[in-house]
C-alpha cells in the first residue's frame, strides 16, 4: 500500500470502543519486571562465549606511535588481542558505522585502539590495562565557538541545510519591532539504562549479532558494508532494548569489534560498553550556537524571521543538528532564512538524540518568541495565534491536520493561564513563581515497512517483522492492531519482532515506528481478512471480525475452522506515496510550566507541568501518555541540568558517568500531565495515527525557561538554567557586578 490518497473508512473506524486506543498494560511488562526478558548481553541462545573489552585511546588527537600487547596476550585467560596491526580487512563506512582499529590516527578520546578477548569479563578487563600505547600528540580542537570561522555548509541530509524566502534583510531593517538574540545548548548524552552490547557468533561465512539496536535493517546493511559481507549474511537480533533515545539507531563499535574477533577466534564473543565508555565511544547530541532574528509590526505579526544554527561532530563525519528545520513550518512570515553550519572537532561522533533538531531548536526559537511577546507587550499565546499559518510557510502546501491553536487554547484553560502575572511579581514566601508556555511540533514521517501474519491451526495469530521495542510499547500496540483487525483478544496474538530474519521494518526512531510498522501490520491483516473471507461463501460486504469469528449478516464462520490444519498466512507493506509531498506532516502540541525560583539560592523547582498534544488516532492511551510525559521529563532535564562538560585541554567529557551527568529524578518531577485532543489524520497512514515518541520533548524545556523569566525577570539564553546563572541575573538586576565563579 502506498499513501497516494487519503484513507477512507477502515475496520478500525467501525469499533471506536475496540482494542486500538485502550490503555492496555504492556504485554512484555511481566517478563521485564521479573527479569526474564533477555536483553542483548543476556541472550541465552549463544553458548560458551568469550568476553571482549575495548581499550580506548588516552588522547583525543594525534597518532599511535607504537602499541605493545605482549603482556596482555600472556595474561590469564586471554585468547586474542586485536589492534590495527592484525585487524582483518574491512570495507567502507556506511551511515555512521565505521571500520574499527583501521589505522593509527586518533580522532577522539577513548577511540578504540585495541580489543582484548578472554575467557571471562574480569580477565579481559584486567588484560586491557596491560596494553601499552605510545602516541604522538597534537592539541585537540574541542570548542565549537572557537571553530566558528572554519564551520562549513554541511552536506544535504533528508533536507537542504539552508532555506530562503523573500527579502529577509530588507524586511528586518524596515520593521518597527526587532529581536536579535543568541542561544546556546550544551552537549547532551543519551544515558539510556542498557549499555550498548553485542554477542557475535559465526556459522561459516554468516554472522549473527545479538545486539542492542533500534533500526535492525539499517544496521544490517551498515555492518555488512564494514564487514565486507553480503547483506543476507548478516543477521541482527534485538528482541528487547533497554532504552535508546537515538544512541542505538546504528551499531556502535562494540558490534563491529565483536564480529571481527569472533571470526578470528572461531567462537562467540560477548561485549558491552562500560558506563564511562558510553560517553565517548557511543554517540551524543552536539552542542549548538543559535542566532535568531525576528521582526514584526507593532501588532506582533511577523514580517521576517531568521534561524541560524552551528553544531559540530567528529572529524570525517557529516552529521549536523537540524535545529532550524522546525522553524520552516512553525509560524507565518513572508521573509525567511534558515541556515545550518557544521564544525569538525576532535570529539566523538555526534548523532541523533530524541527529537534531533526540534529538541534544541525549539529550546531557542520558542524562547525568542516569548522575548518578542514581552517586547511588544502581548500575551505569548496571542503572539503565536496571530502568526498561525494557513499552509506550510516554506513548502507552501497544506498541513495534513494542524491543531496547534486548539492545543494552546485548551492548555491555557486547563492550566489556568489567565492567572499568569507580569514578570517578577508573584511570590510564595522566598520563592518567586512564574508560568511559561511553548509550542510543540515534530515531523510525522512514514517509513517503508513490511509484516507477515499467520493464523495458525491453534487459533493464534502470529505477527512477524524486524521492528524493535525500545521500551515504548511496540509489542503491545502491534498486538492491539492485529487483535482489532482479526477479531481476536490480545492474549491470542503472538508478536515476534526484533530479528532481520523477519520482514523488513522501519525500526524505532524518528517518531515513525508505531505508525510505519503498525500500518504494515494493518495491511497484512487486511490481506489476511480478504483471504479468509474468500475461503467462505459469505458476502464480503460488511463482514465483521469479532470474538474469533467472521460474520456477514446472520451467518458466521469460526476463524480456527478457516485456518485448517496448516494455517493461513498473508503479508503486507506500507510505503510513503504522493501525499508525502502534497502535504506537510507534523504532530503538534503545547507545553505549560510553573516554576519556583528561590530568591536567595537561585534554585529552580518545577511545580507543575501540562502538555496538550494531538497525535492522530491514539493507539494505546497508557503508552501514549507515558511517552508524552517521558518526553516532557526529558525536556526538564535539558532545561535545568543536562550538560556534558568538555575539558578543552583534553577534549574529554569531565562528567562521564551517571553520578555526575545529571538527569531528572523523581524528586525533580512533581505534578505532570499530558492530554490528547481527538484527531484522525487520514493523510498520515491507514491507522490515521501520528508519532508521539519525540513530540513531548519538543519545546518542553523552553516552557520552563519562559517560566523562569516570568518568575524573575531574568532571561537566560545559555542552557542549562543552573543556579549560578540565576544568581548572576539577580546581581545584574540589583546593579551589582556579578561575582566571579
XYZ file of C-alpha atoms in Angstrom:
741
model
C 0.000 0.000 0.000
C 1.240 3.460 -0.908
C -0.139 6.606 0.663
C -1.210 8.274 -2.557
C -4.623 9.418 -1.359
C -6.380 9.989 1.953
C -7.585 6.871 3.733
C -11.314 6.316 3.804
C -13.293 4.369 6.345
C -11.384 1.423 7.791
C -12.200 -1.520 10.100
C -10.592 0.487 12.922
C -13.290 3.135 12.473
C -16.095 0.603 12.874
C -15.440 -0.083 16.541
C -14.438 3.073 18.418
C -14.530 1.046 21.658
C -12.315 -1.696 20.242
C -8.828 -2.812 21.227
C -6.983 0.014 19.486
C -6.762 3.003 21.786
C -7.393 1.164 25.033
C -4.914 1.699 27.904
C -3.830 -1.950 27.859
C -0.878 -2.918 30.038
C 2.279 -3.795 28.144
C 2.269 -7.467 27.245
C 6.029 -7.632 27.788
C 5.827 -5.911 31.167
C 5.646 -9.042 33.294
C 8.754 -10.531 31.711
C 10.652 -7.308 32.296
C 9.737 -6.780 35.943
C 10.592 -10.431 36.650
C 13.970 -10.051 34.947
C 13.129 -12.697 32.369
C 13.256 -10.538 29.227
C 16.633 -11.344 27.620
C 18.459 -8.204 26.512
C 21.405 -8.399 24.129
C 24.050 -9.141 26.756
C 21.802 -11.739 28.396
C 20.929 -13.727 25.293
C 20.755 -17.430 26.141
C 20.863 -18.669 22.549
C 24.675 -18.471 22.367
C 26.702 -20.980 24.363
C 30.216 -20.580 25.766
C 31.024 -17.039 24.604
C 34.356 -15.367 25.176
C 34.369 -11.841 26.583
C 35.719 -8.731 24.903
C 36.891 -5.439 26.365
C 37.702 -2.263 24.440
C 40.956 -0.414 25.056
C 40.386 3.283 24.423
C 42.806 5.999 23.404
C 44.039 8.202 26.230
C 44.407 11.169 23.884
C 41.889 12.955 21.663
C 44.102 13.943 18.727
C 47.277 12.504 17.280
C 48.612 9.174 16.066
C 49.683 5.854 17.528
C 53.483 5.681 17.540
C 53.659 2.133 18.891
C 51.463 -0.410 20.613
C 52.698 -3.235 22.864
C 50.288 -6.113 23.523
C 52.805 -8.702 24.726
C 51.894 -8.515 28.403
C 48.187 -8.514 27.656
C 48.473 -11.535 25.374
C 50.194 -13.512 28.166
C 47.680 -12.531 30.853
C 45.495 -15.256 32.384
C 42.584 -16.322 30.206
C 43.434 -14.119 27.235
C 42.521 -15.637 23.879
C 43.160 -12.830 21.415
C 44.319 -9.211 21.300
C 43.341 -7.243 18.221
C 44.897 -3.927 17.145
C 45.429 -2.024 13.915
C 48.376 -4.318 13.270
C 46.320 -7.524 12.981
C 42.711 -6.475 12.483
C 41.052 -8.203 9.487
C 40.464 -6.188 6.356
C 37.268 -4.180 6.468
C 35.013 -2.473 3.950
C 33.643 1.033 3.708
C 31.950 3.168 6.324
C 28.170 3.249 5.899
C 25.847 5.657 7.694
C 27.787 6.264 10.928
C 29.190 2.748 11.225
C 32.969 2.981 10.856
C 35.679 0.346 10.354
C 37.417 -0.238 13.676
C 41.146 -0.271 14.543
C 41.687 0.652 10.921
C 44.756 2.857 11.300
C 46.975 4.851 13.597
C 45.062 8.146 13.521
C 43.265 9.166 16.720
C 40.200 11.373 16.238
C 38.671 11.460 19.728
C 39.327 10.427 23.318
C 38.546 6.765 24.110
C 38.532 5.833 20.435
C 39.064 2.042 20.347
C 42.745 1.232 19.803
C 42.722 -2.411 20.886
C 40.274 -5.188 21.686
C 41.104 -7.863 24.243
C 39.225 -11.187 24.276
C 39.421 -13.542 27.249
C 37.569 -16.366 28.958
C 35.883 -14.025 31.455
C 34.951 -10.383 31.573
C 37.260 -9.764 34.519
C 40.221 -11.325 32.696
C 39.552 -9.248 29.566
C 39.270 -6.045 31.574
C 42.442 -6.765 33.559
C 44.417 -7.600 30.420
C 43.180 -4.457 28.691
C 45.056 -2.425 31.290
C 48.270 -4.136 30.204
C 48.111 -2.858 26.621
C 50.699 -0.101 26.299
C 50.235 2.571 23.645
C 52.632 5.400 22.812
C 51.267 8.426 20.952
C 52.374 11.432 19.007
C 50.005 14.038 20.383
C 48.613 17.243 18.942
C 46.453 19.831 20.674
C 42.787 18.890 20.176
C 40.096 21.139 18.758
C 37.209 20.932 21.195
C 35.428 24.302 21.157
C 32.534 24.948 18.806
C 32.751 28.700 19.319
C 36.451 28.769 18.525
C 35.766 26.748 15.367
C 33.004 29.005 14.016
C 35.276 30.607 11.392
C 36.007 27.144 9.987
C 32.394 25.931 10.033
C 31.088 24.905 6.620
C 27.762 24.303 4.950
C 27.019 20.631 5.625
C 26.020 18.066 3.069
C 22.313 17.615 2.475
C 20.654 15.010 4.664
C 16.912 14.498 4.148
C 16.502 18.238 3.604
C 18.643 21.103 2.386
C 20.750 22.696 5.139
C 19.640 26.209 4.153
C 16.402 27.816 3.032
C 15.479 31.321 1.946
C 12.210 33.017 1.082
C 11.635 36.690 0.287
C 13.915 39.561 1.350
C 14.844 38.991 4.976
C 17.463 41.738 5.226
C 15.166 44.412 3.822
C 12.184 43.372 5.920
C 14.261 43.146 9.094
C 15.789 46.571 8.566
C 12.393 48.176 7.965
C 10.496 46.546 10.825
C 9.384 48.662 13.807
C 9.978 45.755 16.210
C 13.156 43.687 16.078
C 14.787 40.941 18.115
C 18.321 39.619 17.585
C 19.425 37.041 20.165
C 21.822 34.125 20.555
C 21.012 30.921 22.416
C 23.398 28.069 23.231
C 22.687 24.467 24.127
C 25.295 22.040 25.527
C 26.361 18.544 24.588
C 23.872 16.004 25.886
C 24.285 12.270 26.472
C 21.594 9.644 25.856
C 22.250 7.951 29.220
C 19.898 5.055 28.495
C 19.713 2.291 31.107
C 21.051 -0.540 28.930
C 24.584 -0.002 27.631
C 25.484 -0.879 24.076
C 26.115 -4.611 23.974
C 26.607 -7.340 21.377
C 27.165 -11.072 21.199
C 28.557 -12.096 17.803
C 28.525 -15.667 16.547
C 29.576 -17.056 13.150
C 28.352 -20.062 11.214
C 30.567 -20.419 8.185
C 30.527 -17.112 6.311
C 27.412 -15.845 8.074
C 27.321 -13.875 11.309
C 24.531 -13.369 13.822
C 24.727 -10.399 16.168
C 22.517 -10.282 19.229
C 22.756 -6.563 19.745
C 21.054 -3.508 21.205
C 19.882 -1.718 18.070
C 16.817 0.372 17.241
C 16.801 0.005 13.441
C 17.830 -3.521 12.554
C 17.610 -3.435 8.782
C 19.675 -0.266 8.560
C 22.206 -1.733 10.977
C 22.315 -4.936 8.964
C 23.249 -3.035 5.789
C 25.835 -0.893 7.568
C 27.575 -3.816 9.236
C 27.525 -5.787 6.002
C 29.401 -2.924 4.350
C 32.040 -2.697 7.084
C 32.440 -6.484 7.378
C 32.570 -6.883 3.580
C 29.701 -9.363 3.544
C 26.527 -9.733 1.504
C 23.609 -8.244 3.433
C 21.918 -11.635 3.644
C 24.964 -12.996 5.505
C 24.446 -10.597 8.399
C 21.605 -11.174 10.839
C 20.756 -8.813 13.684
C 18.602 -9.889 16.623
C 17.307 -7.414 19.174
C 14.215 -8.697 20.951
C 14.387 -6.285 23.893
C 16.162 -2.932 24.167
C 16.662 -1.119 27.441
C 16.270 2.380 26.072
C 17.919 4.057 23.145
C 16.812 7.672 22.573
C 18.707 7.560 19.269
C 22.001 6.209 20.585
C 21.168 2.796 19.118
C 19.997 3.940 15.699
C 23.176 2.445 14.263
C 25.555 -0.231 15.561
C 28.319 1.113 17.768
C 31.984 -0.003 17.676
C 31.397 -2.899 20.062
C 29.270 -4.673 17.421
C 31.937 -4.455 14.723
C 34.700 -5.479 17.119
C 32.716 -8.443 18.444
C 32.075 -9.673 14.898
C 35.712 -9.303 13.837
C 37.065 -11.017 16.959
C 34.529 -13.820 16.821
C 35.572 -14.605 13.267
C 39.232 -14.574 14.277
C 38.871 -16.991 17.196
C 36.021 -19.061 15.720
C 33.976 -18.646 18.885
C 31.175 -16.326 20.005
C 32.350 -13.050 21.537
C 30.370 -11.001 24.012
C 30.999 -7.324 24.796
C 29.292 -4.383 26.460
C 30.436 -0.803 26.809
C 31.106 0.389 30.328
C 29.107 3.379 31.510
C 32.192 5.574 31.109
C 32.751 4.305 27.578
C 29.146 5.179 26.745
C 30.099 8.867 26.986
C 32.886 8.715 24.395
C 32.680 5.528 22.336
C 28.949 5.935 21.687
C 27.271 8.974 20.138
C 25.904 12.132 21.755
C 23.836 15.228 20.964
C 26.102 18.017 19.775
C 26.181 21.406 21.421
C 24.740 24.265 19.357
C 25.038 28.008 18.940
C 21.857 29.511 17.525
C 21.172 33.048 16.339
C 17.531 34.039 15.984
C 16.271 37.254 14.460
C 12.599 38.191 14.476
C 10.899 41.243 13.010
C 7.245 42.188 13.356
C 4.813 45.039 13.108
C 3.599 46.655 16.326
C 0.653 44.214 16.468
C 3.006 41.244 16.613
C 2.620 39.911 13.088
C 5.956 38.574 11.918
C 7.354 40.185 8.803
C 10.696 38.368 8.870
C 12.415 35.563 10.722
C 15.871 34.039 10.627
C 17.181 30.981 12.464
C 20.871 30.103 12.101
C 22.463 27.167 13.873
C 26.033 25.937 14.320
C 26.854 22.431 15.553
C 29.808 20.037 15.494
C 30.760 16.419 15.004
C 33.874 14.264 14.702
C 36.494 14.698 12.023
C 35.406 12.826 8.912
C 31.726 12.733 9.844
C 28.870 14.680 8.225
C 26.112 14.683 10.853
C 24.712 18.076 11.833
C 21.935 19.131 14.184
C 18.969 20.322 12.109
C 17.964 22.878 14.738
C 16.327 25.333 12.337
C 14.286 22.849 10.316
C 11.228 23.065 12.543
C 11.249 26.859 12.185
C 10.483 26.430 8.491
C 6.976 25.168 9.265
C 6.109 26.720 12.612
C 4.876 30.293 12.041
C 3.906 32.528 9.141
C 6.323 35.210 7.916
C 6.842 36.288 4.295
C 10.610 36.813 4.554
C 12.646 33.946 5.962
C 16.116 32.463 6.320
C 17.224 29.213 7.956
C 20.841 28.175 7.888
C 22.996 25.373 9.320
C 26.770 25.237 9.603
C 28.996 22.397 10.776
C 32.385 22.377 12.510
C 34.618 19.280 12.608
C 36.228 18.816 16.014
C 38.333 16.238 17.832
C 35.299 14.936 19.681
C 33.291 11.705 19.444
C 30.711 11.302 16.694
C 27.569 13.381 17.158
C 24.283 11.850 16.086
C 20.547 11.827 16.639
C 19.180 12.141 20.149
C 15.496 12.160 20.991
C 13.851 14.674 18.623
C 17.053 15.643 16.773
C 16.731 19.195 15.502
C 13.452 20.129 17.152
C 14.555 19.389 20.722
C 17.321 22.005 20.760
C 15.931 24.220 18.002
C 12.740 24.859 19.936
C 14.694 25.478 23.149
C 15.940 28.572 21.383
C 13.191 29.613 18.989
C 10.272 29.280 21.413
C 12.126 31.424 23.950
C 12.801 34.013 21.263
C 9.055 34.119 20.545
C 8.489 34.702 24.269
C 11.014 37.547 24.181
C 9.231 39.143 21.230
C 5.879 38.878 23.013
C 7.359 40.605 26.056
C 8.878 43.333 23.910
C 5.536 44.057 22.212
C 3.519 43.673 25.418
C 1.485 40.795 24.006
C 0.426 37.514 25.585
C 2.752 34.753 24.293
C -0.178 32.616 23.164
C -1.779 35.506 21.333
C 1.508 36.219 19.527
C 1.583 32.660 18.242
C -2.063 32.739 17.206
C -1.516 35.940 15.223
C 1.221 34.151 13.299
C -0.653 30.923 12.660
C -0.039 29.963 9.001
C -2.777 28.877 6.599
C -0.320 26.458 4.962
C 3.283 25.355 5.429
C 5.133 28.682 5.053
C 8.097 27.318 3.108
C 6.836 24.152 1.441
C 3.682 26.084 0.538
C 1.471 23.017 0.778
C -1.371 22.350 3.241
C -0.790 20.652 6.569
C -2.446 17.258 6.901
C -4.079 18.287 10.186
C -2.789 21.196 12.285
C -4.294 21.760 15.716
C -1.603 23.887 17.322
C -4.010 26.696 18.226
C -6.578 24.319 19.811
C -3.749 22.747 21.834
C -2.663 26.159 23.129
C -6.206 27.243 23.947
C -7.136 24.006 25.686
C -3.858 24.014 27.616
C -4.382 27.620 28.690
C -7.818 26.736 30.032
C -6.700 23.591 31.865
C -3.548 25.176 33.291
C -5.103 28.433 34.454
C -3.038 30.615 32.140
C -5.329 33.561 32.832
C -3.804 33.750 36.339
C -0.354 34.494 34.920
C 1.023 37.850 36.112
C 3.762 40.217 34.979
C 7.357 39.049 35.298
C 8.810 39.102 38.806
C 5.574 39.938 40.629
C 4.365 36.648 42.176
C 5.891 35.438 45.451
C 5.322 32.395 47.650
C 7.471 33.056 50.676
C 11.042 33.103 49.411
C 10.022 31.560 46.101
C 9.469 33.695 43.041
C 6.767 31.981 40.972
C 6.163 32.159 37.237
C 4.395 30.485 34.331
C 5.701 29.799 30.844
C 4.488 28.113 27.699
C 5.814 26.849 24.407
C 4.513 25.314 21.234
C 5.431 21.731 20.387
C 5.939 20.470 16.849
C 7.552 17.361 15.450
C 7.781 15.851 11.967
C 5.485 12.882 11.380
C 7.217 10.745 8.744
C 6.038 7.432 7.302
C 8.787 4.898 6.519
C 8.655 1.772 4.338
C 7.810 -1.294 6.402
C 6.527 -4.811 5.895
C 4.955 -7.507 8.049
C 3.706 -11.085 7.883
C 0.805 -12.629 9.768
C -0.321 -16.219 10.108
C -3.499 -17.596 11.615
C -2.489 -20.976 12.999
C -4.415 -24.177 13.498
C -4.447 -23.413 17.222
C -6.422 -20.195 16.633
C -3.486 -17.942 17.488
C -2.307 -15.192 15.150
C 1.476 -14.791 14.797
C 2.877 -11.402 13.775
C 6.406 -11.141 12.449
C 8.537 -8.171 11.406
C 12.000 -6.741 12.009
C 10.527 -4.000 14.179
C 12.002 -3.241 17.611
C 10.688 -2.252 21.024
C 12.892 0.208 22.948
C 10.558 0.272 25.917
C 7.861 2.267 24.131
C 5.206 -0.467 23.993
C 5.645 -1.748 20.433
C 4.790 -5.341 21.355
C 1.521 -4.208 22.888
C 0.476 -1.791 20.153
C 1.084 -4.364 17.427
C -0.956 -6.911 19.375
C -3.793 -4.397 19.680
C -3.800 -3.597 15.951
C -3.724 -7.279 14.954
C -6.336 -8.224 17.524
C -8.684 -5.460 16.416
C -8.302 -6.276 12.728
C -8.792 -10.019 13.197
C -11.372 -10.003 15.984
C -9.097 -11.787 18.438
C -8.178 -10.924 22.038
C -4.646 -9.718 22.736
C -3.980 -12.993 24.527
C -4.309 -14.836 21.204
C -1.755 -12.675 19.391
C 1.896 -13.713 19.265
C 4.152 -10.777 18.405
C 7.596 -11.802 17.162
C 9.827 -8.846 16.362
C 13.453 -7.791 16.619
C 15.042 -10.061 14.018
C 16.227 -9.306 10.476
C 15.130 -12.825 9.529
C 11.611 -11.373 9.623
C 10.099 -8.938 7.067
C 11.979 -5.631 6.961
C 10.562 -2.787 9.043
C 11.354 0.826 9.829
C 12.540 0.218 13.359
C 12.211 2.557 16.326
C 13.269 6.143 15.721
C 12.133 9.485 14.411
C 8.629 9.021 15.845
C 7.841 6.829 12.834
C 7.989 3.404 14.488
C 4.415 2.716 15.558
C 2.822 4.409 12.558
C 5.048 2.701 9.994
C 5.245 -0.787 11.484
C 1.628 -0.644 12.608
C 0.490 0.335 9.127
C 2.373 -2.572 7.553
C 0.675 -4.868 10.042
C -2.703 -3.290 9.259
C -2.212 -4.039 5.546
C -1.082 -7.618 6.264
C -4.148 -8.203 8.439
C -6.409 -6.669 5.809
C -4.957 -9.049 3.225
C -5.480 -11.962 5.606
C -9.081 -10.910 6.196
C -9.673 -10.929 2.442
C -8.112 -14.389 2.140
C -10.265 -15.795 4.893
C -13.482 -14.311 3.521
C -12.632 -15.588 0.035
C -12.446 -19.102 1.507
C -16.106 -18.853 2.526
C -19.336 -18.126 0.698
C -20.004 -15.140 2.975
C -20.958 -11.823 1.435
C -17.715 -9.791 1.613
C -19.620 -6.541 2.030
C -19.951 -5.545 5.662
C -18.125 -8.518 7.158
C -17.248 -8.212 10.834
C -14.312 -9.912 12.555
C -15.068 -10.265 16.265
C -14.910 -12.851 19.017
C -12.798 -15.199 16.924
C -15.340 -15.324 14.115
C -16.035 -13.639 10.801
C -19.664 -12.662 10.370
C -21.746 -11.344 7.488
C -25.431 -10.802 8.016
C -26.810 -13.719 10.026
C -24.056 -16.150 9.037
C -20.594 -16.597 10.516
C -17.535 -18.841 10.474
C -15.011 -19.566 13.227
C -11.515 -18.383 12.368
C -9.982 -21.564 13.771
C -12.014 -23.600 11.289
C -10.903 -21.413 8.385
C -7.268 -21.786 9.441
C -7.394 -25.522 8.909
C -4.503 -27.795 9.822
C -1.792 -25.748 8.089
C -2.984 -22.212 8.863
C -3.440 -19.208 6.593
C -0.768 -16.530 6.074
C -0.542 -13.113 4.452
C 1.922 -10.285 4.074
C 1.628 -6.530 3.840
C 3.733 -3.459 3.313
C 3.391 0.290 3.568
C 5.224 2.948 1.585
C 5.050 6.719 1.606
C 3.405 7.918 -1.584
C 2.333 11.120 -3.252
C 0.831 12.505 -0.034
C 4.351 12.857 1.370
C 4.983 15.828 -0.915
C 1.427 17.132 -1.291
C 1.069 17.832 2.432
C 3.191 18.931 5.383
C 3.206 16.178 8.004
C 3.570 17.287 11.629
C 2.319 16.472 15.102
C 1.580 19.473 17.315
C 1.106 20.381 20.947
C 1.630 22.996 23.631
C 3.547 22.937 26.920
C 2.709 24.853 30.093
C 5.005 25.026 33.112
C 5.002 26.689 36.520
C 8.288 27.079 38.378
C 9.519 28.480 41.645
C 12.905 30.214 41.896
C 14.490 30.667 45.303
C 15.379 34.347 45.750
C 18.484 33.603 47.811
C 19.982 30.499 46.224
C 18.762 30.745 42.628
C 17.447 27.176 42.830
C 14.765 26.405 40.228
C 11.990 23.968 41.046
C 9.343 22.757 38.634
C 5.985 22.961 40.392
C 3.639 21.584 37.761
C 3.604 20.948 34.036
C 0.994 20.186 31.392
C 1.295 19.099 27.785
C -1.645 19.151 25.378
C -0.979 17.221 22.179
C -2.527 15.878 19.003
C -1.299 12.517 17.795
C -3.910 11.375 15.338
C -5.550 8.140 16.447
C -4.094 7.182 19.815
C -3.085 3.513 19.611
C -2.796 2.914 23.356
C -3.858 5.600 25.802
C -1.497 4.390 28.531
C 1.675 4.062 26.449
C 0.893 7.328 24.636
C 0.645 9.239 27.902
C 3.806 7.535 29.136
C 5.676 8.608 26.001
C 4.427 12.187 26.337
C 5.357 12.662 29.990
C 8.652 10.861 29.347
C 9.458 13.396 26.654
C 8.398 16.258 28.911
C 10.668 14.914 31.650
C 13.469 14.785 29.084
C 12.738 18.461 28.400
C 13.008 19.314 32.086
C 16.468 17.752 32.129
C 17.537 19.690 29.045
C 16.328 22.951 30.566
C 17.684 22.627 34.087
C 20.571 20.183 34.364
C 21.854 18.176 31.393
C 25.331 19.282 30.360
C 28.221 17.069 29.268
C 31.091 19.344 30.240
C 34.045 19.323 27.851
C 37.586 19.870 29.117
C 39.035 21.832 26.181
C 42.597 20.791 27.050
C 41.911 17.089 26.598
C 38.635 17.084 24.597
C 37.063 14.786 27.186
C 33.741 14.861 28.989
C 34.576 15.544 32.595
C 31.284 14.229 33.978
C 31.355 10.890 32.165
C 29.140 8.735 34.384
C 25.654 8.817 35.906
C 26.972 10.070 39.228
C 27.917 13.436 37.713
C 25.903 13.674 34.495
C 22.628 14.874 35.934
C 19.225 13.811 34.640
C 15.894 14.339 36.401
C 14.956 12.033 39.253
C 11.573 11.548 40.915
C 12.025 14.491 43.266
C 12.562 16.801 40.290
C 9.248 15.893 38.636
C 6.121 16.833 40.610
C 2.614 17.089 39.106
C 2.914 16.434 35.364
C 0.124 15.548 32.981
C -0.434 15.001 29.269
C -3.729 15.409 27.441
C -4.561 14.393 23.867
C -7.130 16.174 21.744
C -9.274 13.999 19.440
C -7.772 13.718 15.973
C -7.649 11.421 12.952
C -5.062 12.076 10.250
C -6.292 10.323 7.113
C -3.256 11.522 5.125
C -0.638 10.132 7.511
C -1.164 6.368 7.295
C -4.020 3.822 7.281
C -4.105 3.880 11.086
C -4.737 7.658 10.915
C -2.180 7.970 13.733
C 0.801 10.246 14.300
C 4.146 9.865 16.021
C 4.387 10.666 19.724
C 7.763 9.402 20.918
C 9.546 12.709 20.458
C 6.737 15.269 20.444
C 6.749 15.516 24.233
C 10.308 16.859 24.410
C 9.864 19.442 21.622
C 9.523 22.838 23.247
C 9.222 21.426 26.767
C 12.438 22.984 28.068
C 11.548 26.342 26.543
C 8.322 26.410 28.575
C 10.438 26.117 31.732
C 12.884 28.784 30.594
C 9.992 31.119 29.835
C 8.516 30.365 33.250
C 11.835 31.256 34.910
C 11.742 34.598 33.119
C 8.153 35.194 34.221
C 9.124 34.352 37.801
C 12.263 36.512 37.986
C 12.519 38.833 35.002
C 15.835 37.140 34.201
C 16.335 35.860 30.670
C 18.936 33.082 30.462
C 19.973 32.174 26.930
C 22.632 29.604 27.818
C 21.242 26.157 28.661
C 21.010 24.558 31.145
C 19.498 27.135 33.505
C 21.681 26.457 36.533
C 21.507 28.458 39.745
C 24.789 30.304 39.117
C 23.232 31.886 36.030
C 20.151 32.869 38.021
C 22.282 34.434 40.753
C 24.224 36.388 38.139
C 20.917 37.690 36.842
C 19.834 38.781 40.314
C 23.102 40.660 40.771
C 22.729 42.399 37.431
C 19.177 43.403 38.339
C 20.494 44.992 41.506
C 23.209 46.835 39.616
C 25.990 44.864 41.240
C 28.894 43.369 39.352
C 28.431 39.592 39.105
C 30.542 37.530 41.433
C 33.466 35.669 39.971
C 32.837 31.964 39.529
